[in-house]
Coordinates of C-alpha atoms in Angstrom, one line a residue:
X1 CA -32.5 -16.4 -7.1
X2 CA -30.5 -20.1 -6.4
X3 CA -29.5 -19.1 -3.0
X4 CA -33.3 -17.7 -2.2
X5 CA -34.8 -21.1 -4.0
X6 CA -32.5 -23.4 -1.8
X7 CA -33.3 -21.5 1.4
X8 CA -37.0 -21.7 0.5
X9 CA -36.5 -25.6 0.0
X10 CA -34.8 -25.8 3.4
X11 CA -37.0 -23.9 5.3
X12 CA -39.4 -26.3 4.2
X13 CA -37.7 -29.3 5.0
X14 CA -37.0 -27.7 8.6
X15 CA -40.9 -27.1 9.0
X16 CA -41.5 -30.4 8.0
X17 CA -39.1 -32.7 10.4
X18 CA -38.5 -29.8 13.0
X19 CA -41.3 -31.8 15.6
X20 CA -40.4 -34.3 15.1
X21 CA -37.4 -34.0 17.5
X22 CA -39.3 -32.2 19.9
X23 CA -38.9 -28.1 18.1
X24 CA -41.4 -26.1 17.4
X25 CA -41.7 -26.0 13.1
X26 CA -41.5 -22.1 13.3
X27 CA -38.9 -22.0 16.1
X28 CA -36.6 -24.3 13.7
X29 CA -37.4 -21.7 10.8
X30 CA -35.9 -18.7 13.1
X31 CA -33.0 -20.6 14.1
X32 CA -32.0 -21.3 10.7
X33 CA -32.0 -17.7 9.7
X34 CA -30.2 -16.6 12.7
X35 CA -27.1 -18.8 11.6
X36 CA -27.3 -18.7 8.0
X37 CA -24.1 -16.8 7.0
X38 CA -24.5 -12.6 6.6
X39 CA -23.1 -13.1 2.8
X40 CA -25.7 -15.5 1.7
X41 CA -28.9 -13.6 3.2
X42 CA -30.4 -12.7 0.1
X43 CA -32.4 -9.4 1.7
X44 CA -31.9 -6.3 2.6
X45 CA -32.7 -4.6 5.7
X46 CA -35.1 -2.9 4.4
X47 CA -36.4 -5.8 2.2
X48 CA -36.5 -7.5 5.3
X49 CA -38.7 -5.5 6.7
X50 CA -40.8 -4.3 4.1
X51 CA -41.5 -8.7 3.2
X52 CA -42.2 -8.7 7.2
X53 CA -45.0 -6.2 6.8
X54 CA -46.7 -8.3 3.5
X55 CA -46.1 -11.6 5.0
X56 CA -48.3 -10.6 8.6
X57 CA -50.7 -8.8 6.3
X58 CA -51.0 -11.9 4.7
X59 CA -51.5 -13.9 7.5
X60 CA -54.4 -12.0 9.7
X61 CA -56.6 -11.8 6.0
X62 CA -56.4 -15.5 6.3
X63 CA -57.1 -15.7 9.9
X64 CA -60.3 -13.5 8.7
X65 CA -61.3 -15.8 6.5
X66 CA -61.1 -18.5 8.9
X67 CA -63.1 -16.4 11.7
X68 CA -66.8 -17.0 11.7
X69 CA -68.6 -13.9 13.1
X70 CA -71.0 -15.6 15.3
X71 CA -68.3 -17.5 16.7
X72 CA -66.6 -14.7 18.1
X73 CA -70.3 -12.9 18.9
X74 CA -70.0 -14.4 22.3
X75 CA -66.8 -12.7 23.5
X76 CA -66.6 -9.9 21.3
X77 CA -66.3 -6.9 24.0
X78 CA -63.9 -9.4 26.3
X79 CA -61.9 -9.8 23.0
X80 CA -61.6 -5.9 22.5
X81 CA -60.6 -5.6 26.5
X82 CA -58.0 -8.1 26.1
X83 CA -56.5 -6.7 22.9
X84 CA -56.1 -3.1 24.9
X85 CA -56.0 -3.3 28.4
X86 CA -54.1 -6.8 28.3
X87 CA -51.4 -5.2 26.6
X88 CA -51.6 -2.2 28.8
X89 CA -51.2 -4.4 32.3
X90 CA -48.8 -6.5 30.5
X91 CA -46.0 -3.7 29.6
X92 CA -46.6 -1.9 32.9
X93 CA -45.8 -4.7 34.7
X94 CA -43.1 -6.1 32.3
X95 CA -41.7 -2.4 32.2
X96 CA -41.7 -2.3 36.1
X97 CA -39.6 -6.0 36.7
X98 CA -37.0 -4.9 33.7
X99 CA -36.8 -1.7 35.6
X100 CA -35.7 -3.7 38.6
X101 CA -33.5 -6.8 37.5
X102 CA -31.4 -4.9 34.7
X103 CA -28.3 -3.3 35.5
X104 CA -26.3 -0.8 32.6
X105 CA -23.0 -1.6 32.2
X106 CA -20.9 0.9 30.5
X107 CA -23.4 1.7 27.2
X108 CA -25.3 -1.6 27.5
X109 CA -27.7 -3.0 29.5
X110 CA -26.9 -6.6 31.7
X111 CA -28.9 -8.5 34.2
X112 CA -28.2 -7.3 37.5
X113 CA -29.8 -4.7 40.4
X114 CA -28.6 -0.8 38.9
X115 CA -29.9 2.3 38.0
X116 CA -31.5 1.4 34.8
X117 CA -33.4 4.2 33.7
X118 CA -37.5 3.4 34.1
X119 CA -37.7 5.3 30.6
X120 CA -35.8 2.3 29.0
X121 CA -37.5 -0.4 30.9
X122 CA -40.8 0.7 29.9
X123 CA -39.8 1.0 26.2
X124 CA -38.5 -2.4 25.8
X125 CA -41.7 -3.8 27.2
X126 CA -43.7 -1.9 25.2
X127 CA -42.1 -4.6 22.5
X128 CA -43.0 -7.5 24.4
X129 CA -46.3 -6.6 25.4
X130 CA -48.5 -7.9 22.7
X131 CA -49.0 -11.3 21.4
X132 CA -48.1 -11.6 18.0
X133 CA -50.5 -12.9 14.9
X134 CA -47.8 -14.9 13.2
X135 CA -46.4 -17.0 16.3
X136 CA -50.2 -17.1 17.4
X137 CA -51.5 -18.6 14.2
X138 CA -48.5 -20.6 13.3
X139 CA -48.1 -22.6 16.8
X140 CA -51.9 -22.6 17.1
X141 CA -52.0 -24.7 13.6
X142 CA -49.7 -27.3 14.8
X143 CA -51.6 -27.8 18.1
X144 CA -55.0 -27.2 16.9
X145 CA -56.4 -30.4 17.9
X146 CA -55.1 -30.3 21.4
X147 CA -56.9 -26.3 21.9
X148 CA -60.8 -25.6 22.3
X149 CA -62.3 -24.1 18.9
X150 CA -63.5 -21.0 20.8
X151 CA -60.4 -20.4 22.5
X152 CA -58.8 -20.7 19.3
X153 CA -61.1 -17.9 17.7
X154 CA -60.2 -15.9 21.1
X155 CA -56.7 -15.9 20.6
X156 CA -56.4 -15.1 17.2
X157 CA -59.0 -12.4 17.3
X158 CA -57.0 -10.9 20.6
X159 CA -53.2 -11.3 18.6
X160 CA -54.9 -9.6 15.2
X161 CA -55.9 -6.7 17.6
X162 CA -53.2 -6.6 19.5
X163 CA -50.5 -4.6 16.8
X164 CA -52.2 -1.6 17.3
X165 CA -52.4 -1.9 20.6
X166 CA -48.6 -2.1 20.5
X167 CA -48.1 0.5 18.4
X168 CA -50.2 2.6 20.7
X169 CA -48.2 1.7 23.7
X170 CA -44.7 2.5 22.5
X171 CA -45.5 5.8 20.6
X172 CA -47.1 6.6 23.9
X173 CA -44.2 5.9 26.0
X174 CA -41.5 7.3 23.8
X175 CA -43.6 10.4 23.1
X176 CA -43.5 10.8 27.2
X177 CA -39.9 10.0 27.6
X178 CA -38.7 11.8 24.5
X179 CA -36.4 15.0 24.3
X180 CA -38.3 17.8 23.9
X181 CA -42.0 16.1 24.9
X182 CA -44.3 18.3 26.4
X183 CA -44.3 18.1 30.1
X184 CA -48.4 17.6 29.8
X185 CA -48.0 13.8 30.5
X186 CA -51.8 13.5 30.4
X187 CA -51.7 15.7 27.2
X188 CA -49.6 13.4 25.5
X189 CA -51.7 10.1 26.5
X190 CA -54.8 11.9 25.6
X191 CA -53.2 12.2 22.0
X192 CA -51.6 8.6 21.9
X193 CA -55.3 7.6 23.0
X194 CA -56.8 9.7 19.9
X195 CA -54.6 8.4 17.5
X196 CA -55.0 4.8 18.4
X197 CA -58.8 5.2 18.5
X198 CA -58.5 6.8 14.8
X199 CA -56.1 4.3 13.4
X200 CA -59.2 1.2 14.9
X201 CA -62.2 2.9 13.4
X202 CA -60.6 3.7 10.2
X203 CA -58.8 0.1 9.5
X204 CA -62.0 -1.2 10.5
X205 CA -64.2 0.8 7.8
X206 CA -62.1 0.3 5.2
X207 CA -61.4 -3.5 6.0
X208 CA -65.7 -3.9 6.0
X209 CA -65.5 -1.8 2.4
X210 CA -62.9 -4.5 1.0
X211 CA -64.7 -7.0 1.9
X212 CA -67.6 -5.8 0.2
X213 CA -65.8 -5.3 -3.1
X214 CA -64.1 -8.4 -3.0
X215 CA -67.3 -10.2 -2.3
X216 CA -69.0 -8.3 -5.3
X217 CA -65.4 -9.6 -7.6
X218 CA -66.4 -13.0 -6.6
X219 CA -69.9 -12.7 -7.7
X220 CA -68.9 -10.7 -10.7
X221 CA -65.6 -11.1 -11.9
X222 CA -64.2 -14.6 -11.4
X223 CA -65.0 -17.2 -13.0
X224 CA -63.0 -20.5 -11.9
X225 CA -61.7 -21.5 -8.5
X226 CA -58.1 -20.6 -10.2
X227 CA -58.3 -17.0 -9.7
X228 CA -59.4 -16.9 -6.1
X229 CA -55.4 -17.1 -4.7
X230 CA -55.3 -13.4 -6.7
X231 CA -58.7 -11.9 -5.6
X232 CA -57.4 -12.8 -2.3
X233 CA -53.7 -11.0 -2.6
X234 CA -55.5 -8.4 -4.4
X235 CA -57.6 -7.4 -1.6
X236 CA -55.5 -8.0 1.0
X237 CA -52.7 -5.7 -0.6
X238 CA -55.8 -2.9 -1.4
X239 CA -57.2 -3.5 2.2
X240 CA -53.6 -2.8 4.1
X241 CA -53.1 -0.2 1.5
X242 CA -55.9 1.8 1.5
X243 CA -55.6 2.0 5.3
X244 CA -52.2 3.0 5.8
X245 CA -52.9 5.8 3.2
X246 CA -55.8 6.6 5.2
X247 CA -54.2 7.1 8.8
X248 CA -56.1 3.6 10.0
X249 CA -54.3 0.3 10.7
X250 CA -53.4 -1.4 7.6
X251 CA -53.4 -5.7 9.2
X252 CA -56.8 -4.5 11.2
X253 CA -58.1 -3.7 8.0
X254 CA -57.1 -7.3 6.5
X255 CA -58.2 -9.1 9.5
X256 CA -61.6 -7.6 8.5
X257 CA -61.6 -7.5 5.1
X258 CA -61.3 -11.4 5.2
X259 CA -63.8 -12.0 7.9
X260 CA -66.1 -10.4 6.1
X261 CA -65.0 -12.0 2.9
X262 CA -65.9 -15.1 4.2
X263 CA -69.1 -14.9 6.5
X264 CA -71.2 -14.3 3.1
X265 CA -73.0 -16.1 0.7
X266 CA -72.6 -16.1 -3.0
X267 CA -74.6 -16.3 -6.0
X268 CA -72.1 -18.7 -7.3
X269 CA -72.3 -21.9 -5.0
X270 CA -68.9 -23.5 -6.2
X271 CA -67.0 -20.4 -5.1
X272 CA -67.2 -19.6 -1.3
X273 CA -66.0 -19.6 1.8
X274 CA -64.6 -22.9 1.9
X275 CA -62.8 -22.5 -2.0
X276 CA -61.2 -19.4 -1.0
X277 CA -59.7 -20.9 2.3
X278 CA -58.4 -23.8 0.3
X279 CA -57.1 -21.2 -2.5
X280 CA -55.0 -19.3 0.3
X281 CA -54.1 -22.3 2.3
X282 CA -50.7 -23.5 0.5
X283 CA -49.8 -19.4 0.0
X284 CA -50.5 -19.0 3.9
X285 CA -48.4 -21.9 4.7
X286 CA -45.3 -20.4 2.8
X287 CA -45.9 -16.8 4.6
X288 CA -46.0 -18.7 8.1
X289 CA -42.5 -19.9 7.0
X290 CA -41.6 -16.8 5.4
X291 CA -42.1 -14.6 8.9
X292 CA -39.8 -16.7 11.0
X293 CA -37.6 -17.3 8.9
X294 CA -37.2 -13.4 8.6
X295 CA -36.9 -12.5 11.6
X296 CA -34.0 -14.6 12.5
X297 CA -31.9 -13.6 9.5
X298 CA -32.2 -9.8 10.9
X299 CA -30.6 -10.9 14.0
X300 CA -26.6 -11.6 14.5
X301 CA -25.8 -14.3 17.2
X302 CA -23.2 -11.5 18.9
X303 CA -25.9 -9.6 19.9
X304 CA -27.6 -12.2 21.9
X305 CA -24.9 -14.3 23.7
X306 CA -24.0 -10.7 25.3
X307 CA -27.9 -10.2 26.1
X308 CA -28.7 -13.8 27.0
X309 CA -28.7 -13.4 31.0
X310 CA -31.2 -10.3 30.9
X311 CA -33.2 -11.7 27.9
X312 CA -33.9 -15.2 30.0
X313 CA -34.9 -13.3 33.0
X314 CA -37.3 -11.0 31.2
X315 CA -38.5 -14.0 29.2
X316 CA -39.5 -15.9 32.3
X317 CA -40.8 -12.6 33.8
X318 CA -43.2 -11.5 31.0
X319 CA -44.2 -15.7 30.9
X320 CA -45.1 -16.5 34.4
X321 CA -45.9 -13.0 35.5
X322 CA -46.7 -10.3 33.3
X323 CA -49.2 -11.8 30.7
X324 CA -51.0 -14.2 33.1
X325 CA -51.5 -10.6 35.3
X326 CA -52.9 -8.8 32.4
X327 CA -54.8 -12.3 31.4
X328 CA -56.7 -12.5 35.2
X329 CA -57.4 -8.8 36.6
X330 CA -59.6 -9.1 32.8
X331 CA -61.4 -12.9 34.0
X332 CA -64.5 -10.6 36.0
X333 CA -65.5 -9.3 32.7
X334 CA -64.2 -13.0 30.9
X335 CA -66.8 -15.5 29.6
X336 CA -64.8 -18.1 29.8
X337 CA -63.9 -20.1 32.8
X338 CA -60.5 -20.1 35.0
X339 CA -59.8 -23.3 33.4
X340 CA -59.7 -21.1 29.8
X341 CA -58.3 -18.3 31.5
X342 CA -55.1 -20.2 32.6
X343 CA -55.1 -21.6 29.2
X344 CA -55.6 -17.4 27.5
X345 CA -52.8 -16.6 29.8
X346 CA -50.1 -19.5 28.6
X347 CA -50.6 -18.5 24.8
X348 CA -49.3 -15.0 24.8
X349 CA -46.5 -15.9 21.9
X350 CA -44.9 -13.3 20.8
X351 CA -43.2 -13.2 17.1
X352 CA -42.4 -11.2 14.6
X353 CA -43.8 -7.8 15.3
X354 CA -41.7 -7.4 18.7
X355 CA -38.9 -7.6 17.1
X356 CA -40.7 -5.1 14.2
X357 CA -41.4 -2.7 17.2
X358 CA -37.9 -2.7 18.7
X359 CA -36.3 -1.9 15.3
X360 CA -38.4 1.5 15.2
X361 CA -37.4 1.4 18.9
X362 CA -33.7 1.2 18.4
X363 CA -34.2 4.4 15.3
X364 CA -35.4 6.7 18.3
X365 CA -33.0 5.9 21.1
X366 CA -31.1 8.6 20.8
X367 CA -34.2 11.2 21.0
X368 CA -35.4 9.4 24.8
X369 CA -34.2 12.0 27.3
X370 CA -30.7 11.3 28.9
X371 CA -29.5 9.0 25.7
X372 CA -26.3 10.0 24.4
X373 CA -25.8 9.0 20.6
X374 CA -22.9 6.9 21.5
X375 CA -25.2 5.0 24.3
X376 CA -28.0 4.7 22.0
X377 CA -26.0 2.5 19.1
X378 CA -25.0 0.1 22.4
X379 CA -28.3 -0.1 24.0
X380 CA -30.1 -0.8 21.0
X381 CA -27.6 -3.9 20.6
X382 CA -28.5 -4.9 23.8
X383 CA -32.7 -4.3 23.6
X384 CA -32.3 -6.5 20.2
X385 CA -30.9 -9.2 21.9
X386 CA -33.2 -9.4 24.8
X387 CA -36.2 -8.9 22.8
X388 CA -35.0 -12.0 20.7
X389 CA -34.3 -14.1 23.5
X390 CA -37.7 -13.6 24.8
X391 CA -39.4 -14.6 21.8
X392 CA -37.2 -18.2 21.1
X393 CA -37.4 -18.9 24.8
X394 CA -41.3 -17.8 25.0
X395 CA -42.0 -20.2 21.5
X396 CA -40.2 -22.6 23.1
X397 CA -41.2 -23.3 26.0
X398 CA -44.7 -22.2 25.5
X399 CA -45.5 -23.5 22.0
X400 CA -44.2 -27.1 23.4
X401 CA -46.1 -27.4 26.4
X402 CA -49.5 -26.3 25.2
X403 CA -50.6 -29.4 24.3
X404 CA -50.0 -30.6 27.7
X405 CA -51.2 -28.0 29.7
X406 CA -54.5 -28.6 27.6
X407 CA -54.5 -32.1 28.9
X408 CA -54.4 -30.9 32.2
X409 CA -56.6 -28.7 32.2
X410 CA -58.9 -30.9 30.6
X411 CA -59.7 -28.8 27.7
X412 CA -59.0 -31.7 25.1
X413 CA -61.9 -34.2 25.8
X414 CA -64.6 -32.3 24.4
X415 CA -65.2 -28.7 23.2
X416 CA -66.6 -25.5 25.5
X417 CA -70.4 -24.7 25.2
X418 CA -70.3 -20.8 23.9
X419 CA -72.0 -18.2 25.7

């Protein structure tokens, strides 16, 4: 409990004087996990992962609560497009360049022109090829000022959407490339397809029935402004919950739980919208710290000095390339203008779940057809590295130059008209 509390406390301090010298607050959080010392990490793996889950859970109820429905009325179906087929063009492409510029060497994987198998270059860009709530909502609070309201409810909505998306994408690509798959390939997408369709609908359901219950506890149940930072846990554990018990996904089910949450009105006028955000706020601010910290204590630097030169390559790839691709064959069915669209297309910050998505990646390397057991230990150490160096160099370079590229693209002087 000391060495949690004092790691708590420095994490703080971190977020707090981190911009000042030009870092990202969350990219100073990950680096200070990533070098704290293996025998004071206070988690387990597991813990690790299982706080991970809770923490973005967490995070995408708040961003529900901070999502007014009519604001995202507008661009609703370009939203949903994004969320899917974005991911979809990004990974293909990704998938296609890590195909081309990584080499195997021995049981590992280097940067260099080999035979790389197109299985494993498709996998680890299924990883990379969301955008990720956490990094979205954390870098997006420290440059809120400097970013277009609307755009702002754009990206959120898309990264809140996007996990699925994610999860659709890998299963899909490991269920084709696994040992013993059926040889159907349509068959299998078909399914992948089916499932992901289920797991929407059903999150989305139960996320509207949460909301509805926790809207009836605030007209019913509490009575001071004191108890709303529990209603709000409450339901955003029962929303996620329910869900996953339920075969639907658990953080779509928060995301809508709290939009709904908050785009009512209550019989009691001192409790609302506005008290609940304010309730969650501080608790929110903690979980933003929480997540990055996290995911750099489950790394180990060894692992990324070895996967540095691939992991730079592919991080400059998926930046420059892959996301603004997915971001503009989308702009015909876009409301928003190429100015925006450039803008959409620089904010694809990936976070936490990549690195939860090559984790269950890593678990089923040795069922992808023409793995060895031995091979699949080593390339797992190498897919964790790459996968972390995207995501420092991608908050890095991306979360720092927003600001700037808002300024040039003249996006700060006033706010877009909707519609």
């Amino acid at each position: 409990m000391l060495t949690a509390g004092m790691i708590f406390l420095i994490t703080l301090g971190i977020n707090r004087f981190a911009p000042k010298f030009g870092v990202p607050a969350i990219l100073g959080v990950l680096l200070f996990g990533l070098l704290l010392p293996e025998e004071l990490t206070p988690f387990s793996r597991q813990q690790i992962s299982d706080l991970q889950t809770f923490n973005l859970s967490m995070l995408l109820f708040y961003a529900g609560l901070s999502t007014e429905i009519r604001a995202i009325r507008g661009f609703l179906r370009y939203g949903l497009l994004l969320s899917v087929g974005g991911v979809v063009i990004t990974t293909l492409v990704l998938g296609v360049c890590i195909w081309f510029l990584a080499s195997p060497t021995g049981n590992a994987v280097q940067l260099g022109t080999g035979q790389l198998p197109l299985a494993i270059g498709m996998l680890v860009a299924s990883c990379l090829g969301s955008t990720d709530a956490g990094a979205t909502l954390s870098v997006l609070n420290q440059v809120r000022r400097h970013v277009p309201k609307r755009l702002r409810d754009l990206l959120e909505f898309e990264s809140s959407l996007n996990d699925p998306a994610a999860i659709l994408m890998l299963g899909m690509v490991l269920g084709i490339t696994s040992i013993g798959a059926s040889p159907d390939t349509s068959q299998v997408i078909l399914g992948q397809v089916k499932v992901f369709m289920q797991s929407i609908a059903t999150g989305g359901v139960i996320g509207i029935l949460v909301g509805y219950l926790a809207r009836f506890s605030v007209n019913r149940i509490v009575t001071d402004r004191n108890q709303l930072l529990v209603l709000g846990l409450s339901n955003a554990l029962i929303g996620y919950g329910l869900a996953e018990v339920m075969g639907g996904s658990g953080f779509i089910a928060t995301y809508v739980a709290g939009m709904v949450l908050s785009n009512h009105d209550y019989s009691n006028r001192l409790i609302g919208p506005e008290a609940l955000r304010n309730a969650l706020e501080p608790f929110n601010t903690m979980t933003e710290i929480t997540v990055f910290f996290l995911f750099g204590l489950a790394m180990s630097p060894e692992k990324i000095l070895f996967s540095l030169p691939l992991g730079l390559a592919t991080a400059l790839v998926m930046i420059v390339l892959a996301r603004p691709v997915g971001v503009l064959l989308l702009q015909p069915f876009s409301p928003f203008n190429w100015r925006e669209a450039l803008l959409i297309s620089w904010c694809g910050l990936r976070g936490a779940v990549p690195l939860a998505l090559t984790h269950e990646l890593v678990e089923k390397l040795d069922t992808v057809r023409g793995v060895s057991l031995d091979q699949a230990e080593a390339l797992g150490r190498s897919i964790e590295g790459v996968v972390f160096t995207c995501v420092v160099l991608n908050l890095l370079v991306q979360g720092l130059s927003l600001p700037a590229l808002c300024r040039r693209l003249r996006l700060t002087q006033q706010e877009q008209p909707e519609g």
